[in-house]
PDB file of C-alpha atoms and ligand atoms in Angstrom:
ATOM      1  CA  MET A 519     130.567 118.803  85.314  1.00 92.00           C
ATOM      2  CA  ASN A 520     128.912 115.495  84.404  1.00 96.00           C
ATOM      3  CA  THR A 521     129.797 113.144  81.567  1.00 97.00           C
ATOM      4  CA  PRO A 522     127.518 112.482  78.585  1.00 97.00           C
ATOM      5  CA  ASP A 523     126.972 108.952  79.957  1.00 98.00           C
ATOM      6  CA  GLU A 524     125.737 110.319  83.297  1.00 98.00           C
ATOM      7  CA  ILE A 525     123.288 112.620  81.494  1.00 98.00           C
ATOM      8  CA  ILE A 526     122.105 109.776  79.266  1.00 98.00           C
ATOM      9  CA  SER A 527     121.578 107.372  82.156  1.00 98.00           C
ATOM     10  CA  GLU A 528     119.531 110.005  84.025  1.00 98.00           C
ATOM     11  CA  LEU A 529     117.366 110.466  80.918  1.00 98.00           C
ATOM     12  CA  ARG A 530     116.996 106.703  80.506  1.00 97.00           C
ATOM     13  CA  ASN A 531     115.902 106.230  84.124  1.00 97.00           C
ATOM     14  CA  ALA A 532     113.200 108.890  83.919  1.00 98.00           C
ATOM     15  CA  ALA A 533     109.698 108.235  82.610  1.00 97.00           C
ATOM     16  CA  ASN A 534     108.179 111.695  82.771  1.00 98.00           C
ATOM     17  CA  ILE A 535     110.396 114.528  81.568  1.00 98.00           C
ATOM     18  CA  VAL A 536     109.830 118.276  81.371  1.00 98.00           C
ATOM     19  CA  ILE A 537     112.003 120.206  78.924  1.00 98.00           C
ATOM     20  CA  THR A 538     112.479 123.944  78.923  1.00 98.00           C
ATOM     21  CA  ALA A 539     114.933 126.569  77.672  1.00 98.00           C
ATOM     22  CA  HIS A 540     115.980 130.151  78.293  1.00 97.00           C
ATOM     23  CA  ILE A 541     113.431 132.933  78.462  1.00 94.00           C
ATOM     24  CA  ARG A 542     112.766 134.834  75.219  1.00 91.00           C
ATOM     25  CA  PRO A 543     113.775 131.682  73.324  1.00 96.00           C
ATOM     26  CA  ASP A 544     115.774 131.863  70.097  1.00 94.00           C
ATOM     27  CA  GLY A 545     116.163 129.326  67.291  1.00 96.00           C
ATOM     28  CA  ASP A 546     118.591 127.186  69.293  1.00 98.00           C
ATOM     29  CA  ALA A 547     116.324 127.108  72.364  1.00 98.00           C
ATOM     30  CA  VAL A 548     113.229 126.238  70.328  1.00 98.00           C
ATOM     31  CA  GLY A 549     114.969 123.732  68.044  1.00 98.00           C
ATOM     32  CA  ALA A 550     116.913 121.962  70.806  1.00 98.00           C
ATOM     33  CA  ALA A 551     113.833 121.667  73.035  1.00 98.00           C
ATOM     34  CA  LEU A 552     111.673 120.216  70.245  1.00 98.00           C
ATOM     35  CA  GLY A 553     114.493 117.979  69.000  1.00 98.00           C
ATOM     36  CA  LEU A 554     115.137 116.526  72.454  1.00 98.00           C
ATOM     37  CA  ARG A 555     111.412 116.112  73.101  1.00 98.00           C
ATOM     38  CA  ARG A 556     110.926 114.132  69.915  1.00 98.00           C
ATOM     39  CA  ILE A 557     113.992 111.934  70.541  1.00 98.00           C
ATOM     40  CA  LEU A 558     112.796 111.135  74.082  1.00 98.00           C
ATOM     41  CA  ALA A 559     109.223 110.497  72.910  1.00 98.00           C
ATOM     42  CA  ASP A 560     110.551 108.069  70.278  1.00 98.00           C
ATOM     43  CA  ALA A 561     112.506 106.374  73.091  1.00 98.00           C
ATOM     44  CA  GLY A 562     109.237 105.744  74.940  1.00 98.00           C
ATOM     45  CA  LYS A 563     109.322 108.645  77.398  1.00 98.00           C
ATOM     46  CA  THR A 564     106.577 111.082  78.250  1.00 98.00           C
ATOM     47  CA  ALA A 565     108.310 114.339  77.403  1.00 98.00           C
ATOM     48  CA  ILE A 566     106.737 117.773  77.212  1.00 98.00           C
ATOM     49  CA  ILE A 567     108.079 121.275  76.728  1.00 98.00           C
ATOM     50  CA  VAL A 568     107.088 123.811  79.365  1.00 98.00           C
ATOM     51  CA  ASP A 569     107.097 127.628  79.276  1.00 98.00           C
ATOM     52  CA  LEU A 570     108.971 127.990  75.994  1.00 97.00           C
ATOM     53  CA  SER A 571     107.537 131.395  75.289  1.00 93.00           C
ATOM     54  CA  PRO A 572     107.124 133.501  73.267  1.00 93.00           C
ATOM     55  CA  ILE A 573     108.246 131.395  70.317  1.00 94.00           C
ATOM     56  CA  PRO A 574     109.341 133.845  67.603  1.00 88.00           C
ATOM     57  CA  GLU A 575     107.035 133.764  64.602  1.00 85.00           C
ATOM     58  CA  ARG A 576     109.651 132.393  62.228  1.00 90.00           C
ATOM     59  CA  TYR A 577     109.728 129.149  64.230  1.00 95.00           C
ATOM     60  CA  HIS A 578     105.962 128.707  64.470  1.00 95.00           C
ATOM     61  CA  PHE A 579     106.051 125.994  61.781  1.00 96.00           C
ATOM     62  CA  LEU A 580     108.030 123.699  64.117  1.00 98.00           C
ATOM     63  CA  PRO A 581     105.923 122.861  67.215  1.00 97.00           C
ATOM     64  CA  GLN A 582     102.939 120.539  66.913  1.00 96.00           C
ATOM     65  CA  PRO A 583      99.855 121.073  69.109  1.00 91.00           C
ATOM     66  CA  GLN A 584     100.418 119.666  72.635  1.00 94.00           C
ATOM     67  CA  GLU A 585     104.220 119.727  72.412  1.00 97.00           C
ATOM     68  CA  CYS A 586     104.495 122.999  74.354  1.00 97.00           C
ATOM     69  CA  LEU A 587     102.499 123.658  77.524  1.00 97.00           C
ATOM     70  CA  THR A 588     102.546 126.178  80.361  1.00 97.00           C
ATOM     71  CA  ALA A 589     103.788 125.356  83.856  1.00 97.00           C
ATOM     72  CA  ASP A 590     100.400 126.029  85.464  1.00 95.00           C
ATOM     73  CA  SER A 591      98.724 123.439  83.231  1.00 95.00           C
ATOM     74  CA  ILE A 592     100.808 120.427  84.330  1.00 94.00           C
ATOM     75  CA  HIS A 593     101.134 118.316  87.490  1.00 95.00           C
ATOM     76  CA  PHE A 594     104.711 118.421  88.686  1.00 97.00           C
ATOM     77  CA  THR A 595     104.089 115.596  91.152  1.00 96.00           C
ATOM     78  CA  ASP A 596     104.384 113.176  88.214  1.00 93.00           C
ATOM     79  CA  VAL A 597     107.581 114.718  86.813  1.00 98.00           C
ATOM     80  CA  ASP A 598     110.922 112.868  87.299  1.00 96.00           C
ATOM     81  CA  LEU A 599     113.242 115.274  85.581  1.00 98.00           C
ATOM     82  CA  ILE A 600     113.497 118.864  84.346  1.00 98.00           C
ATOM     83  CA  VAL A 601     115.932 119.456  81.460  1.00 98.00           C
ATOM     84  CA  VAL A 602     116.958 123.085  80.899  1.00 98.00           C
ATOM     85  CA  LEU A 603     118.513 123.895  77.520  1.00 98.00           C
ATOM     86  CA  ASP A 604     120.672 126.768  76.236  1.00 98.00           C
ATOM     87  CA  SER A 605     120.311 128.757  79.456  1.00 97.00           C
ATOM     88  CA  GLY A 606     123.384 130.174  81.202  1.00 95.00           C
ATOM     89  CA  SER A 607     121.767 130.695  84.598  1.00 95.00           C
ATOM     90  CA  LEU A 608     118.588 130.321  86.649  1.00 96.00           C
ATOM     91  CA  ASP A 609     117.878 134.042  86.081  1.00 93.00           C
ATOM     92  CA  ARG A 610     117.672 133.334  82.373  1.00 93.00           C
ATOM     93  CA  SER A 611     115.391 130.320  82.900  1.00 97.00           C
ATOM     94  CA  PRO A 612     111.618 130.117  83.394  1.00 97.00           C
ATOM     95  CA  ALA A 613     110.522 130.751  86.992  1.00 97.00           C
ATOM     96  CA  PHE A 614     108.814 127.360  87.473  1.00 97.00           C
ATOM     97  CA  ILE A 615     112.227 125.698  87.848  1.00 97.00           C
ATOM     98  CA  GLN A 616     112.917 127.464  91.136  1.00 96.00           C
ATOM     99  CA  ARG A 617     109.548 126.319  92.476  1.00 96.00           C
ATOM    100  CA  HIS A 618     110.391 122.661  91.828  1.00 96.00           C
ATOM    101  CA  ASN A 619     114.164 122.192  91.870  1.00 93.00           C
ATOM    102  CA  ALA A 620     114.181 121.162  95.544  1.00 94.00           C
ATOM    103  CA  LYS A 621     112.182 118.036  94.673  1.00 96.00           C
ATOM    104  CA  ILE A 622     112.815 117.339  90.997  1.00 98.00           C
ATOM    105  CA  THR A 623     116.256 116.696  89.491  1.00 98.00           C
ATOM    106  CA  VAL A 624     117.335 119.467  87.124  1.00 98.00           C
ATOM    107  CA  ILE A 625     119.695 118.733  84.210  1.00 98.00           C
ATOM    108  CA  ASN A 626     121.364 121.759  82.685  1.00 98.00           C
ATOM    109  CA  ILE A 627     122.590 121.278  79.099  1.00 98.00           C
ATOM    110  CA  ASP A 628     124.215 124.340  77.572  1.00 98.00           C
ATOM    111  CA  HIS A 629     127.083 125.829  75.572  1.00 97.00           C
ATOM    112  CA  HIS A 630     127.471 129.261  77.198  1.00 95.00           C
ATOM    113  CA  ILE A 631     130.923 129.717  78.688  1.00 90.00           C
ATOM    114  CA  SER A 632     129.320 131.869  81.400  1.00 89.00           C
ATOM    115  CA  ASN A 633     127.047 129.002  82.556  1.00 95.00           C
ATOM    116  CA  THR A 634     126.622 128.951  86.349  1.00 96.00           C
ATOM    117  CA  HIS A 635     126.165 125.140  86.601  1.00 98.00           C
ATOM    118  CA  PHE A 636     122.822 125.609  88.355  1.00 97.00           C
ATOM    119  CA  GLY A 637     121.594 122.062  87.704  1.00 98.00           C
ATOM    120  CA  LYS A 638     121.932 118.966  89.830  1.00 98.00           C
ATOM    121  CA  LEU A 639     123.572 117.553  86.723  1.00 98.00           C
ATOM    122  CA  ASN A 640     125.383 119.864  84.328  1.00 98.00           C
ATOM    123  CA  PHE A 641     126.684 119.343  80.840  1.00 98.00           C
ATOM    124  CA  VAL A 642     128.175 122.531  79.431  1.00 98.00           C
ATOM    125  CA  ASP A 643     130.270 122.438  76.260  1.00 97.00           C
ATOM    126  CA  PRO A 644     131.403 125.939  75.226  1.00 96.00           C
ATOM    127  CA  ASN A 645     132.961 124.460  72.071  1.00 97.00           C
ATOM    128  CA  ALA A 646     129.594 123.276  70.789  1.00 98.00           C
ATOM    129  CA  SER A 647     128.058 125.596  68.190  1.00 98.00           C
ATOM    130  CA  SER A 648     124.598 125.141  69.623  1.00 98.00           C
ATOM    131  CA  VAL A 649     122.644 123.059  72.089  1.00 98.00           C
ATOM    132  CA  GLY A 650     121.110 121.378  69.043  1.00 98.00           C
ATOM    133  CA  GLU A 651     124.574 120.047  68.185  1.00 98.00           C
ATOM    134  CA  ILE A 652     124.986 118.736  71.755  1.00 98.00           C
ATOM    135  CA  ILE A 653     121.571 116.999  71.660  1.00 98.00           C
ATOM    136  CA  CYS A 654     122.463 115.382  68.342  1.00 98.00           C
ATOM    137  CA  ARG A 655     125.737 114.053  69.772  1.00 98.00           C
ATOM    138  CA  LEU A 656     124.043 112.831  72.984  1.00 98.00           C
ATOM    139  CA  ALA A 657     121.419 110.952  70.963  1.00 98.00           C
ATOM    140  CA  GLN A 658     124.129 109.306  68.910  1.00 98.00           C
ATOM    141  CA  THR A 659     126.148 108.333  71.992  1.00 98.00           C
ATOM    142  CA  ALA A 660     122.967 106.899  73.513  1.00 98.00           C
ATOM    143  CA  ALA A 661     122.069 105.143  70.230  1.00 98.00           C
ATOM    144  CA  MET A 662     118.681 106.873  70.405  1.00 98.00           C
ATOM    145  CA  LYS A 663     116.879 107.278  67.106  1.00 98.00           C
ATOM    146  CA  ILE A 664     116.789 110.752  65.553  1.00 98.00           C
ATOM    147  CA  SER A 665     113.584 110.867  63.496  1.00 98.00           C
ATOM    148  CA  ARG A 666     113.076 113.282  60.660  1.00 98.00           C
ATOM    149  CA  PRO A 667     110.880 115.641  62.755  1.00 98.00           C
ATOM    150  CA  ALA A 668     113.542 115.632  65.499  1.00 98.00           C
ATOM    151  CA  ALA A 669     116.215 116.347  62.892  1.00 98.00           C
ATOM    152  CA  GLU A 670     114.226 119.277  61.466  1.00 98.00           C
ATOM    153  CA  ALA A 671     114.114 120.919  64.881  1.00 98.00           C
ATOM    154  CA  LEU A 672     117.813 120.296  65.570  1.00 98.00           C
ATOM    155  CA  TRP A 673     118.698 121.658  62.121  1.00 98.00           C
ATOM    156  CA  VAL A 674     116.983 124.945  63.060  1.00 98.00           C
ATOM    157  CA  SER A 675     119.071 125.007  66.244  1.00 98.00           C
ATOM    158  CA  ILE A 676     122.341 124.611  64.427  1.00 98.00           C
ATOM    159  CA  ILE A 677     121.691 126.949  61.489  1.00 98.00           C
ATOM    160  CA  THR A 678     120.450 129.773  63.682  1.00 96.00           C
ATOM    161  CA  ASP A 679     123.298 129.634  66.231  1.00 96.00           C
ATOM    162  CA  THR A 680     125.978 129.317  63.515  1.00 96.00           C
ATOM    163  CA  GLY A 681     124.468 131.927  61.158  1.00 93.00           C
ATOM    164  CA  ARG A 682     123.959 129.139  58.630  1.00 96.00           C
ATOM    165  CA  PHE A 683     127.450 127.720  59.266  1.00 97.00           C
ATOM    166  CA  SER A 684     129.197 131.075  58.899  1.00 92.00           C
ATOM    167  CA  TYR A 685     130.348 131.959  62.445  1.00 91.00           C
ATOM    168  CA  SER A 686     133.600 130.872  64.069  1.00 90.00           C
ATOM    169  CA  ASN A 687     131.699 128.375  66.256  1.00 95.00           C
ATOM    170  CA  THR A 688     131.222 126.131  63.187  1.00 97.00           C
ATOM    171  CA  THR A 689     133.544 123.157  63.711  1.00 98.00           C
ATOM    172  CA  PRO A 690     134.064 119.707  62.177  1.00 98.00           C
ATOM    173  CA  ALA A 691     131.819 118.370  64.959  1.00 98.00           C
ATOM    174  CA  THR A 692     129.098 120.828  63.895  1.00 98.00           C
ATOM    175  CA  MET A 693     129.272 119.580  60.324  1.00 98.00           C
ATOM    176  CA  GLN A 694     129.252 115.962  61.498  1.00 98.00           C
ATOM    177  CA  ALA A 695     126.093 116.610  63.512  1.00 98.00           C
ATOM    178  CA  ALA A 696     124.577 118.403  60.506  1.00 98.00           C
ATOM    179  CA  ALA A 697     125.413 115.415  58.292  1.00 98.00           C
ATOM    180  CA  VAL A 698     123.635 113.077  60.710  1.00 98.00           C
ATOM    181  CA  LEU A 699     120.550 115.306  60.516  1.00 98.00           C
ATOM    182  CA  LEU A 700     120.655 115.486  56.711  1.00 98.00           C
ATOM    183  CA  GLN A 701     120.770 111.698  56.522  1.00 98.00           C
ATOM    184  CA  THR A 702     117.262 111.553  58.020  1.00 98.00           C
ATOM    185  CA  GLY A 703     115.939 113.079  54.789  1.00 98.00           C
ATOM    186  CA  ILE A 704     115.141 116.616  55.958  1.00 98.00           C
ATOM    187  CA  SER A 705     114.965 119.381  53.359  1.00 98.00           C
ATOM    188  CA  PRO A 706     117.462 122.092  54.353  1.00 97.00           C
ATOM    189  CA  ALA A 707     116.399 124.378  51.495  1.00 96.00           C
ATOM    190  CA  HIS A 708     112.791 124.243  52.657  1.00 97.00           C
ATOM    191  CA  ILE A 709     113.645 124.805  56.343  1.00 97.00           C
ATOM    192  CA  ASN A 710     116.099 127.616  55.591  1.00 95.00           C
ATOM    193  CA  HIS A 711     113.518 129.305  53.385  1.00 95.00           C
ATOM    194  CA  THR A 712     110.849 129.039  56.075  1.00 95.00           C
ATOM    195  CA  VAL A 713     113.141 130.438  58.773  1.00 94.00           C
ATOM    196  CA  TYR A 714     114.849 133.191  56.794  1.00 91.00           C
ATOM    197  CA  ASN A 715     112.538 134.226  53.962  1.00 90.00           C
ATOM    198  CA  SER A 716     109.144 134.238  55.617  1.00 85.00           C
ATOM    199  CA  ARG A 717     109.227 137.283  57.825  1.00 85.00           C
ATOM    200  CA  PRO A 718     106.343 139.685  58.288  1.00 89.00           C
ATOM    201  CA  LEU A 719     106.769 143.040  56.554  1.00 94.00           C
ATOM    202  CA  LYS A 720     106.889 144.903  59.881  1.00 96.00           C
ATOM    203  CA  GLN A 721     110.072 143.033  60.856  1.00 93.00           C
ATOM    204  CA  VAL A 722     111.806 144.030  57.640  1.00 95.00           C
ATOM    205  CA  LYS A 723     110.659 147.624  58.224  1.00 97.00           C
ATOM    206  CA  LEU A 724     112.028 147.412  61.770  1.00 97.00           C
ATOM    207  CA  GLN A 725     115.394 146.457  60.299  1.00 96.00           C
ATOM    208  CA  GLY A 726     115.146 149.560  58.143  1.00 97.00           C
ATOM    209  CA  ARG A 727     114.514 151.647  61.231  1.00 97.00           C
ATOM    210  CA  ALA A 728     117.493 150.063  62.941  1.00 97.00           C
ATOM    211  CA  ILE A 729     119.712 150.862  59.943  1.00 97.00           C
ATOM    212  CA  GLU A 730     118.524 154.491  59.988  1.00 97.00           C
ATOM    213  CA  ASN A 731     119.558 154.615  63.638  1.00 97.00           C
ATOM    214  CA  LEU A 732     122.981 153.046  63.001  1.00 97.00           C
ATOM    215  CA  SER A 733     126.113 154.996  63.858  1.00 98.00           C
ATOM    216  CA  LEU A 734     129.846 154.299  63.557  1.00 98.00           C
ATOM    217  CA  HIS A 735     132.385 154.991  66.298  1.00 98.00           C
ATOM    218  CA  GLU A 736     136.038 154.332  67.108  1.00 97.00           C
ATOM    219  CA  ASN A 737     137.235 155.081  63.561  1.00 97.00           C
ATOM    220  CA  GLY A 738     134.700 152.714  62.084  1.00 97.00           C
ATOM    221  CA  ARG A 739     135.687 149.773  64.299  1.00 97.00           C
ATOM    222  CA  LEU A 740     132.455 149.892  66.331  1.00 98.00           C
ATOM    223  CA  ALA A 741     128.904 150.098  64.998  1.00 98.00           C
ATOM    224  CA  LEU A 742     125.933 150.877  67.226  1.00 98.00           C
ATOM    225  CA  THR A 743     122.377 150.073  66.151  1.00 97.00           C
ATOM    226  CA  LYS A 744     119.463 151.111  68.338  1.00 97.00           C
ATOM    227  CA  LEU A 745     115.717 150.828  68.647  1.00 98.00           C
ATOM    228  CA  SER A 746     113.655 152.789  71.162  1.00 97.00           C
ATOM    229  CA  ALA A 747     110.221 152.067  72.594  1.00 96.00           C
ATOM    230  CA  ASP A 748     108.890 154.689  70.119  1.00 96.00           C
ATOM    231  CA  ASP A 749     110.403 152.792  67.192  1.00 97.00           C
ATOM    232  CA  PHE A 750     108.637 149.613  68.309  1.00 97.00           C
ATOM    233  CA  THR A 751     105.330 151.454  68.711  1.00 97.00           C
ATOM    234  CA  ALA A 752     105.600 153.179  65.317  1.00 97.00           C
ATOM    235  CA  LEU A 753     106.001 149.858  63.507  1.00 97.00           C
ATOM    236  CA  GLU A 754     103.711 147.800  65.770  1.00 96.00           C
ATOM    237  CA  CYS A 755     106.668 145.644  66.728  1.00 96.00           C
ATOM    238  CA  THR A 756     108.010 144.273  70.017  1.00 93.00           C
ATOM    239  CA  PRO A 757     111.495 143.260  71.176  1.00 91.00           C
ATOM    240  CA  ALA A 758     110.608 139.741  69.934  1.00 85.00           C
ATOM    241  CA  ASP A 759     110.871 141.118  66.384  1.00 89.00           C
ATOM    242  CA  THR A 760     114.547 142.053  66.727  1.00 92.00           C
ATOM    243  CA  GLU A 761     116.230 138.721  66.013  1.00 81.00           C
ATOM    244  CA  GLU A 762     119.132 139.118  63.546  1.00 84.00           C
ATOM    245  CA  ILE A 763     119.208 142.934  63.793  1.00 94.00           C
ATOM    246  CA  VAL A 764     122.490 142.843  65.721  1.00 93.00           C
ATOM    247  CA  ASN A 765     124.083 141.204  62.687  1.00 91.00           C
ATOM    248  CA  ILE A 766     123.312 144.079  60.291  1.00 92.00           C
ATOM    249  CA  ALA A 767     126.249 146.131  61.554  1.00 92.00           C
ATOM    250  CA  ARG A 768     128.645 143.239  60.961  1.00 90.00           C
ATOM    251  CA  ASP A 769     128.141 143.640  57.216  1.00 90.00           C
ATOM    252  CA  ILE A 770     130.037 146.944  57.291  1.00 95.00           C
ATOM    253  CA  LYS A 771     133.675 146.756  56.256  1.00 96.00           C
ATOM    254  CA  GLY A 772     136.041 147.434  59.136  1.00 97.00           C
ATOM    255  CA  VAL A 773     133.519 146.851  61.924  1.00 97.00           C
ATOM    256  CA  ALA A 774     134.916 144.543  64.622  1.00 97.00           C
ATOM    257  CA  VAL A 775     132.376 145.269  67.346  1.00 98.00           C
ATOM    258  CA  ALA A 776     128.643 145.384  66.666  1.00 97.00           C
ATOM    259  CA  VAL A 777     126.367 146.669  69.424  1.00 98.00           C
ATOM    260  CA  PHE A 778     122.603 146.483  69.238  1.00 98.00           C
ATOM    261  CA  ILE A 779     120.779 148.296  72.006  1.00 98.00           C
ATOM    262  CA  TYR A 780     117.001 148.330  72.372  1.00 97.00           C
ATOM    263  CA  ASP A 781     114.286 149.167  74.866  1.00 97.00           C
ATOM    264  CA  ILE A 782     112.284 146.526  76.689  1.00 95.00           C
ATOM    265  CA  PRO A 783     109.395 148.987  77.147  1.00 87.00           C
ATOM    266  CA  GLU A 784     107.330 147.135  79.754  1.00 87.00           C
ATOM    267  CA  LYS A 785     110.311 146.857  82.126  1.00 89.00           C
ATOM    268  CA  ASN A 786     111.966 150.269  81.618  1.00 91.00           C
ATOM    269  CA  GLU A 787     115.043 148.292  80.760  1.00 95.00           C
ATOM    270  CA  THR A 788     117.508 148.266  77.877  1.00 97.00           C
ATOM    271  CA  LYS A 789     118.809 145.105  76.307  1.00 96.00           C
ATOM    272  CA  ILE A 790     122.290 145.105  74.795  1.00 97.00           C
ATOM    273  CA  SER A 791     123.492 142.515  72.289  1.00 97.00           C
ATOM    274  CA  LEU A 792     127.141 142.379  71.342  1.00 97.00           C
ATOM    275  CA  ARG A 793     128.887 140.650  68.428  1.00 96.00           C
ATOM    276  CA  THR A 794     132.656 140.857  68.251  1.00 96.00           C
ATOM    277  CA  ASP A 795     135.689 139.784  66.287  1.00 95.00           C
ATOM    278  CA  GLU A 796     138.839 138.727  68.093  1.00 93.00           C
ATOM    279  CA  PRO A 797     140.303 139.888  70.420  1.00 95.00           C
ATOM    280  CA  TYR A 798     137.215 141.560  71.924  1.00 97.00           C
ATOM    281  CA  ASP A 799     135.667 139.221  74.493  1.00 96.00           C
ATOM    282  CA  ALA A 800     131.932 139.915  74.444  1.00 96.00           C
ATOM    283  CA  ALA A 801     131.155 137.366  77.183  1.00 94.00           C
ATOM    284  CA  GLU A 802     133.626 138.931  79.614  1.00 95.00           C
ATOM    285  CA  LEU A 803     132.302 142.436  79.025  1.00 96.00           C
ATOM    286  CA  CYS A 804     128.645 141.403  79.344  1.00 96.00           C
ATOM    287  CA  ARG A 805     129.409 139.409  82.490  1.00 94.00           C
ATOM    288  CA  SER A 806     130.780 142.570  84.089  1.00 95.00           C
ATOM    289  CA  LEU A 807     127.335 144.110  83.452  1.00 96.00           C
ATOM    290  CA  GLY A 808     125.396 141.183  84.902  1.00 94.00           C
ATOM    291  CA  GLY A 809     124.834 139.384  81.591  1.00 93.00           C
ATOM    292  CA  GLY A 810     126.640 136.596  79.784  1.00 90.00           C
ATOM    293  CA  GLY A 811     127.094 134.634  76.596  1.00 89.00           C
ATOM    294  CA  HIS A 812     129.885 133.573  74.284  1.00 89.00           C
ATOM    295  CA  ALA A 813     133.207 135.190  73.396  1.00 92.00           C
ATOM    296  CA  ARG A 814     131.909 136.355  70.000  1.00 93.00           C
ATOM    297  CA  ALA A 815     128.220 136.867  70.944  1.00 92.00           C
ATOM    298  CA  ALA A 816     126.867 137.986  74.300  1.00 95.00           C
ATOM    299  CA  GLY A 817     124.226 140.155  75.908  1.00 95.00           C
ATOM    300  CA  CYS A 818     123.114 141.956  79.045  1.00 96.00           C
ATOM    301  CA  ALA A 819     120.394 144.269  80.328  1.00 96.00           C
ATOM    302  CA  LEU A 820     120.669 147.694  81.974  1.00 96.00           C
ATOM    303  CA  PRO A 821     118.053 149.736  83.825  1.00 96.00           C
ATOM    304  CA  GLY A 822     116.864 152.846  81.994  1.00 96.00           C
ATOM    305  CA  ASN A 823     116.190 153.611  78.335  1.00 95.00           C
ATOM    306  CA  VAL A 824     118.177 153.473  75.113  1.00 96.00           C
ATOM    307  CA  THR A 825     118.986 157.185  75.091  1.00 93.00           C
ATOM    308  CA  GLU A 826     120.611 157.031  78.532  1.00 93.00           C
ATOM    309  CA  ASN A 827     122.355 153.752  77.932  1.00 96.00           C
ATOM    310  CA  SER A 828     123.799 154.324  74.441  1.00 97.00           C
ATOM    311  CA  ASP A 829     126.345 156.824  75.729  1.00 96.00           C
ATOM    312  CA  LYS A 830     127.015 154.684  78.764  1.00 96.00           C
ATOM    313  CA  ILE A 831     127.863 151.618  76.699  1.00 97.00           C
ATOM    314  CA  LEU A 832     129.889 153.620  74.160  1.00 97.00           C
ATOM    315  CA  ASN A 833     131.984 155.103  76.953  1.00 97.00           C
ATOM    316  CA  LEU A 834     132.446 151.749  78.576  1.00 97.00           C
ATOM    317  CA  LEU A 835     133.546 150.086  75.340  1.00 97.00           C
ATOM    318  CA  HIS A 836     135.868 152.993  74.597  1.00 97.00           C
ATOM    319  CA  ASN A 837     137.526 152.645  77.971  1.00 97.00           C
ATOM    320  CA  GLN A 838     137.708 148.842  77.906  1.00 96.00           C
ATOM    321  CA  TRP A 839     138.711 148.176  74.327  1.00 97.00           C
ATOM    322  CA  PHE A 840     139.642 151.242  72.312  1.00 96.00           C
ATOM    323  CA  GLN A 841     141.645 153.500  74.609  1.00 90.00           C
ATOM    324  CA  GLN A 842     145.288 153.488  73.625  1.00 71.00           C
TER     325      GLN A 842
HETATM  326 MN1  LIG B1794     122.487 128.594  71.855  1.00 66.72          MN
END
């Protein structure tokens, strides 16, 4: 792994930088990419975000026109550096990287413990709450200015990956980074309201559907929430509308393992998201199924539909974690 100084010097030496993040970006991916872009632009770099798509609707207030482009609309011959954020592996990253990583230096900045160190330079800090927190610390180490618009984006990163400072990944360093962002004059109440209280009705209805489909197992220690392709169709929703649904089951007293399983209809694939209390290691379990993530929050995909895979995952979890 590389040091922060090595990452910073690579950024300083580049003039033309492409930033991207994991596919199906979440709040951390979107916020960290925009935050880093704005910091680098303020430092005199040409920095653009490429193939950050689809950006979930709740984050649409963040990007300005021209900040996010598609890979086929830019000339990679001019690019010095590709920075990949919040992505544990090349599989989880946009495909353009593999078309250019032989010629263009790739920097991988992440906090997933399962990260495969696919970059030429790698900075992976599993203790960081979010990539937004890492970007904030890097900017401070580099004495690069964090403007208010950059801070707004990084704030979204940190609040979404920490569940508004409620998960166990919230550390003193997280709060220090948050304090630095607040000092730029951002309005946390306004941003939080925009992110959390501005959802379309169909997403709230989809949550309702997920709750109807919720079941308890293992003497109430495990909760399974599911959404099928039919559920998405009925409510005119897509898998992009499912953010936060995995967390519903965590509200139930006694639940230590929350599983959210849903169809990715166009691929005949099922996505599984896992949230766990100690000692259940979600990252380890998801890695064994070809996925990855963090100890308390991880995910993977399986071929087939929700109906087939619900029993499969329940059996697997029973055998791995609940069998006496
Ligand atoms: Mn993240």
